[in-house]
CSV table of C-alpha atoms in Angstrom, one decimal:
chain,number,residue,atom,x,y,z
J,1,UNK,CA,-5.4,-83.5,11.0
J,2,UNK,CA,-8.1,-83.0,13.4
J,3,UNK,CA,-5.0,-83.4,16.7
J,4,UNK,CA,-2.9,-80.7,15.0
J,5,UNK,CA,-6.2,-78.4,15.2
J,6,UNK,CA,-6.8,-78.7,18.6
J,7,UNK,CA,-3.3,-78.3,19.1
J,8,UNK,CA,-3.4,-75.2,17.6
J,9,UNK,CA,-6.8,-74.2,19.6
J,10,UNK,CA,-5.1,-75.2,22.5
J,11,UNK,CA,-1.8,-73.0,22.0
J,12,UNK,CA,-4.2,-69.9,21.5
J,13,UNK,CA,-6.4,-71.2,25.2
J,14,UNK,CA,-3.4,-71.0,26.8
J,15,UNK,CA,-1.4,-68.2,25.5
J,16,UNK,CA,-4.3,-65.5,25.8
J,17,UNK,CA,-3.6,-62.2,24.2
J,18,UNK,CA,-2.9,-59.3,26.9
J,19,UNK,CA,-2.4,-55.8,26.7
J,20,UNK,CA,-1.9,-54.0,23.5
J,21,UNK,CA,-0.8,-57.4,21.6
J,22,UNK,CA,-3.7,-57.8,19.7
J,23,UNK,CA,-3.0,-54.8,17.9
J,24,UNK,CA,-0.1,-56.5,16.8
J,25,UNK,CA,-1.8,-57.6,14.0
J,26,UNK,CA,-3.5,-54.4,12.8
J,27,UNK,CA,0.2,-53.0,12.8
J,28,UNK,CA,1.0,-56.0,10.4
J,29,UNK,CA,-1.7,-55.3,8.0
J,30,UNK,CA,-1.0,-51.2,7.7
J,31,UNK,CA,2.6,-52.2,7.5
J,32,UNK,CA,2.1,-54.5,4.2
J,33,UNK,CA,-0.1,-51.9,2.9
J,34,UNK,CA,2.3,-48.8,3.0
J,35,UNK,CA,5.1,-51.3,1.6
J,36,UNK,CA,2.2,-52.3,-0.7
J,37,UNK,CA,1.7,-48.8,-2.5
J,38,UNK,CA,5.6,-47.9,-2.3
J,39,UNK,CA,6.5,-51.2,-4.3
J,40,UNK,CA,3.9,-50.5,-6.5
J,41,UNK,CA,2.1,-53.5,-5.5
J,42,UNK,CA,4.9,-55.6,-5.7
J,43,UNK,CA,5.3,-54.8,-9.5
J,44,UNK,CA,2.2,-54.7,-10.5
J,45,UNK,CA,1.5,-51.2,-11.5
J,46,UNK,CA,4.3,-51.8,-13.7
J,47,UNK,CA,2.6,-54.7,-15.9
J,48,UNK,CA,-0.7,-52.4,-15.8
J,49,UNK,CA,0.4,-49.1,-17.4
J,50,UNK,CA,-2.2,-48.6,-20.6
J,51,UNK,CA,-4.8,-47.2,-19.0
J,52,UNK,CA,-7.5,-50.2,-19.9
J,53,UNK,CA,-9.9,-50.6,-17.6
J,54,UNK,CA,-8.0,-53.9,-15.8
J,55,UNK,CA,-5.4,-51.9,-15.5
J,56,UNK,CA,-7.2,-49.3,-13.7
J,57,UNK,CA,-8.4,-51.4,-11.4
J,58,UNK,CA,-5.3,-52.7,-10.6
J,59,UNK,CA,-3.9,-49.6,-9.9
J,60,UNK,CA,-6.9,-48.6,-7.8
J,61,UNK,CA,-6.0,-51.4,-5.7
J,62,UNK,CA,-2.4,-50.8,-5.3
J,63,UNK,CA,-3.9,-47.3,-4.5
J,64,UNK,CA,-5.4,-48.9,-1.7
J,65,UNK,CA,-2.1,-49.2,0.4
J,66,UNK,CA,-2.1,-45.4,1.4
J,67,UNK,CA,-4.4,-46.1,4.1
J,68,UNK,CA,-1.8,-48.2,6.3
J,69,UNK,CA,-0.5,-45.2,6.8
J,70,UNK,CA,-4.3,-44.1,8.3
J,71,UNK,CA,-4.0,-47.3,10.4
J,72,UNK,CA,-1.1,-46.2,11.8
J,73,UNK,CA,-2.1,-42.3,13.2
J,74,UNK,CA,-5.2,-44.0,14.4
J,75,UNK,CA,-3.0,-47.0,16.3
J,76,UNK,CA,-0.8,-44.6,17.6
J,77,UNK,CA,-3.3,-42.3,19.4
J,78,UNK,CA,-5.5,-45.4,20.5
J,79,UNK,CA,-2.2,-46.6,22.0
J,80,UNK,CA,-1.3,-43.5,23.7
J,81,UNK,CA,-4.3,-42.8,25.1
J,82,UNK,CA,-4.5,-45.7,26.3
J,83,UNK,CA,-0.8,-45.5,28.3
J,84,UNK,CA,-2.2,-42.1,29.3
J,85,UNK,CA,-5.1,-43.7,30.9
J,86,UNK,CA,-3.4,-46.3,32.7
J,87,UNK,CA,-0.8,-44.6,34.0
J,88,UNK,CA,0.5,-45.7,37.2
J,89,UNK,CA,2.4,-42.7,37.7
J,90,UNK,CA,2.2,-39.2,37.9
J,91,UNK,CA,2.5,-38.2,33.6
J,92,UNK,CA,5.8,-36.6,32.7
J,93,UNK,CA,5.9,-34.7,29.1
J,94,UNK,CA,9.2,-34.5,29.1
J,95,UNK,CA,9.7,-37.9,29.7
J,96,UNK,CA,6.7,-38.7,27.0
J,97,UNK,CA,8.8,-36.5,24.4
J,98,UNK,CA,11.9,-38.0,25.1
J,99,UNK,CA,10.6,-41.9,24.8
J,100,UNK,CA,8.8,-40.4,21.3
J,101,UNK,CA,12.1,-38.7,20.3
J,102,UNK,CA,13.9,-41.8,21.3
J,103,UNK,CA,11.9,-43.8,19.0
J,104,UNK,CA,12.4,-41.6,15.7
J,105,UNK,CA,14.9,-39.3,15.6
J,106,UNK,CA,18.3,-40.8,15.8
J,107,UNK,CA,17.6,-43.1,12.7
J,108,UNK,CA,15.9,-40.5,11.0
J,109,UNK,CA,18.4,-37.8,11.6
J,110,UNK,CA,21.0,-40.5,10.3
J,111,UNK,CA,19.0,-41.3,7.1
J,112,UNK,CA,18.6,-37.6,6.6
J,113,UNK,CA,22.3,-37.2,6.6
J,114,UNK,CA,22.6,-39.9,4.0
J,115,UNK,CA,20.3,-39.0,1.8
J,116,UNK,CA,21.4,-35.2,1.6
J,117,UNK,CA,25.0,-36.0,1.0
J,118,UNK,CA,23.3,-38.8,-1.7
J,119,UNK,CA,21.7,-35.5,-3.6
J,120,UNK,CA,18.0,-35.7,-2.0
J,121,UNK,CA,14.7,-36.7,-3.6
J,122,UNK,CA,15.4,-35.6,-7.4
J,123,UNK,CA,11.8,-36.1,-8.3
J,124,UNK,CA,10.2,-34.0,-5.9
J,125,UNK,CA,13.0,-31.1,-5.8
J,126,UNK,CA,12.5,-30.8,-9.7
J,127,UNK,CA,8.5,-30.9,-9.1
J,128,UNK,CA,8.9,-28.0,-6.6
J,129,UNK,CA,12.0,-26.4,-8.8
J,130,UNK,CA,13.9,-26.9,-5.7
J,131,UNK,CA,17.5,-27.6,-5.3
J,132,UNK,CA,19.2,-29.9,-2.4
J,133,UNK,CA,20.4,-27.3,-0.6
J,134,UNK,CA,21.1,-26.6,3.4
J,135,UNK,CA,17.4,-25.4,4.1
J,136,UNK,CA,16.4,-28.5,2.2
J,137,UNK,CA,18.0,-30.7,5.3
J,138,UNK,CA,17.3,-28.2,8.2
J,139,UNK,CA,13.7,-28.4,6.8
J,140,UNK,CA,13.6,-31.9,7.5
J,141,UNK,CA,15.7,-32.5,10.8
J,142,UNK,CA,13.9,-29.6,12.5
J,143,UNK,CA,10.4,-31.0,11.0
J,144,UNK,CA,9.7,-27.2,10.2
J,145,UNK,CA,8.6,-29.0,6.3
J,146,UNK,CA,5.3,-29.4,8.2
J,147,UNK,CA,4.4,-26.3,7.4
J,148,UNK,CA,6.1,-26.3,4.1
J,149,UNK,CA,4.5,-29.1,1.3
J,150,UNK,CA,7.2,-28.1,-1.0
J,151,UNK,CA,9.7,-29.9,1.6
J,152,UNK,CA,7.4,-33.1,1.9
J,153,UNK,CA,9.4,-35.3,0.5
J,154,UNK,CA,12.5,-33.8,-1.4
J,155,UNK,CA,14.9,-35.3,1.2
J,156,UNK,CA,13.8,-39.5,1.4
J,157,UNK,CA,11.2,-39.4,-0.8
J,158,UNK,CA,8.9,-41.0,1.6
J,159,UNK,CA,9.2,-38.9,5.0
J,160,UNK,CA,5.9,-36.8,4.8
J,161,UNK,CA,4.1,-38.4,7.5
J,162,UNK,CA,6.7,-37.9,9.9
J,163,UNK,CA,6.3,-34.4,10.5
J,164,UNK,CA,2.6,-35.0,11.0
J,165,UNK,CA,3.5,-37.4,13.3
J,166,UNK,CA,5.9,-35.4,15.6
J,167,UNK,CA,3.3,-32.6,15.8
J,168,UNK,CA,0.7,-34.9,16.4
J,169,UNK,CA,2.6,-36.1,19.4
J,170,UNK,CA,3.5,-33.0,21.1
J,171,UNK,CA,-0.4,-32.0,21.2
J,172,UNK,CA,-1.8,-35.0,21.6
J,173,UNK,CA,-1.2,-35.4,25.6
J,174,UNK,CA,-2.7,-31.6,26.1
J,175,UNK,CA,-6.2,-32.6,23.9
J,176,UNK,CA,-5.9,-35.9,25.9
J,177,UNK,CA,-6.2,-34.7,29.7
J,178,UNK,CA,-8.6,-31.7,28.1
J,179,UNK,CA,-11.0,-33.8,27.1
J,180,UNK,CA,-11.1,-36.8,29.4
J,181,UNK,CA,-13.7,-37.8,31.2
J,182,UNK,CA,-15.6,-34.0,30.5
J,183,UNK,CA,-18.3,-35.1,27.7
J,184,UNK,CA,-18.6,-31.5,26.9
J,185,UNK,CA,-14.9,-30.7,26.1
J,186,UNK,CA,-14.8,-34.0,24.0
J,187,UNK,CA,-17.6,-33.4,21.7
J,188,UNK,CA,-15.7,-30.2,21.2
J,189,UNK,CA,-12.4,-31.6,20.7
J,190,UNK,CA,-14.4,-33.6,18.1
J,191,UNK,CA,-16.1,-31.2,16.2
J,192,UNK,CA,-12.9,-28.8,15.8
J,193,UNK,CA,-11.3,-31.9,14.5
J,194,UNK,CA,-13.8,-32.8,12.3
J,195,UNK,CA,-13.9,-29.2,11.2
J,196,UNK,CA,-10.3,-29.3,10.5
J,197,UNK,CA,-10.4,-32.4,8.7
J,198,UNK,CA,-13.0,-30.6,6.2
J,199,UNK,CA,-10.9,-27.1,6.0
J,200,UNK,CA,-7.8,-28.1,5.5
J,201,UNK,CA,-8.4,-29.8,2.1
J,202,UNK,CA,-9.7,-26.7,0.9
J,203,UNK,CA,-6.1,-24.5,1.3
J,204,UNK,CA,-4.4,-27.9,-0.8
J,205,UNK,CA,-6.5,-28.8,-3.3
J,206,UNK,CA,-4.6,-27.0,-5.8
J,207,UNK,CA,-1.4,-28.3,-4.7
J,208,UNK,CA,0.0,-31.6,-6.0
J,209,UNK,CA,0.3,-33.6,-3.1
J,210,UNK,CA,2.9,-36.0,-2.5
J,211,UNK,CA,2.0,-40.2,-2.0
């Protein structure tokens, strides 16, 4: 027993983690909780339904697995940044926009196709008395449903973050190189954040916000 451990000790000695790898793991974890929440904890909110007090708790954990998805935004700007850093070359947005469009829009655009010609996300067009029409899928390949909530999720069911995402990424290189290495500009950058973070719930509260 005791060989196999330092076997294993020694495979981790010599295979050192470099780079960005270790946040391999993180990216593991968020990805089991989003799956988490949208399998309803692997069919456990199903057995739980009556409202008891075990079964709220249950749910409360399942509930849990919305903040993978909070891993993930703050994984991708950690990861950014840090390219942005340690850039050996001279930064290109173009070239940034085109390696992030690479990386999400042909399958997207593809599943968006699908799922329009499928009839859309029934639940969420009814919620919003919507119907699958043509603005329903240009709202969604053009990611203009950003500024839309009705649109959130009528198409997949499951696509709101991806809007976020994309206009996330096309600021995120300009508050980057603002605030680097200029304390004063950062703790700005911050406190706008942070202010937006408190706002914004105020103009949704109302609304029913998709999961």
């Amino acid at each position: 027993m005791w060989n196999r451990f330092f076997k294993f000790q020694n495979y981790f000695d010599e295979h050192k983690f470099s780079g960005s790898e270790h946040l391999t793991v993180l990216r593991a974890f968020a990805a089991f909780f989003v799956f988490f929440i949208h399998s309803g904890g692997f069919g456990l909110r199903e057995l739980f339904r009556k409202g008891e007090y075990l079964d709220q708790l249950v749910n409360s954990i399942v509930n849990f697995g919305k903040y993978g998805v909070v891993i993930f935004f703050v994984l991708s700007a950690y990861t950014i940044c840090l390219s942005l850093d340690n850039s050996k070359f001279k930064f290109s947005y173009m070239n940034y926009l085109k390696n992030r469009f690479l990386r999400i829009y042909p399958l997207y655009f593809l599943v968006c196709i699908y799922c329009y010609f499928t009839g859309g996300q029934i639940y969420y067009l009814n919620l919003f008395s919507l119907s699958n029409s043509l603005e329903n899928l240009i709202q969604h390949i053009t990611f203009l449903n950003v500024f839309d909530y009705k649109y959130a999720n009528t198409l997949i069911g499951v696509e709101w973050s991806l809007p976020i995402e994309v206009s996330f990424y096309l600021i995120l290189p300009f508050l980057f190189f603002f605030a680097k290495r200029n304390y004063e500009r950062l703790f700005f950058t911050l406190v706008i954040s942070y202010a937006l973070v408190i706002i914004a719930p105020l103009f949704v509260r109302s609304f029913k916000i998709p999961e």
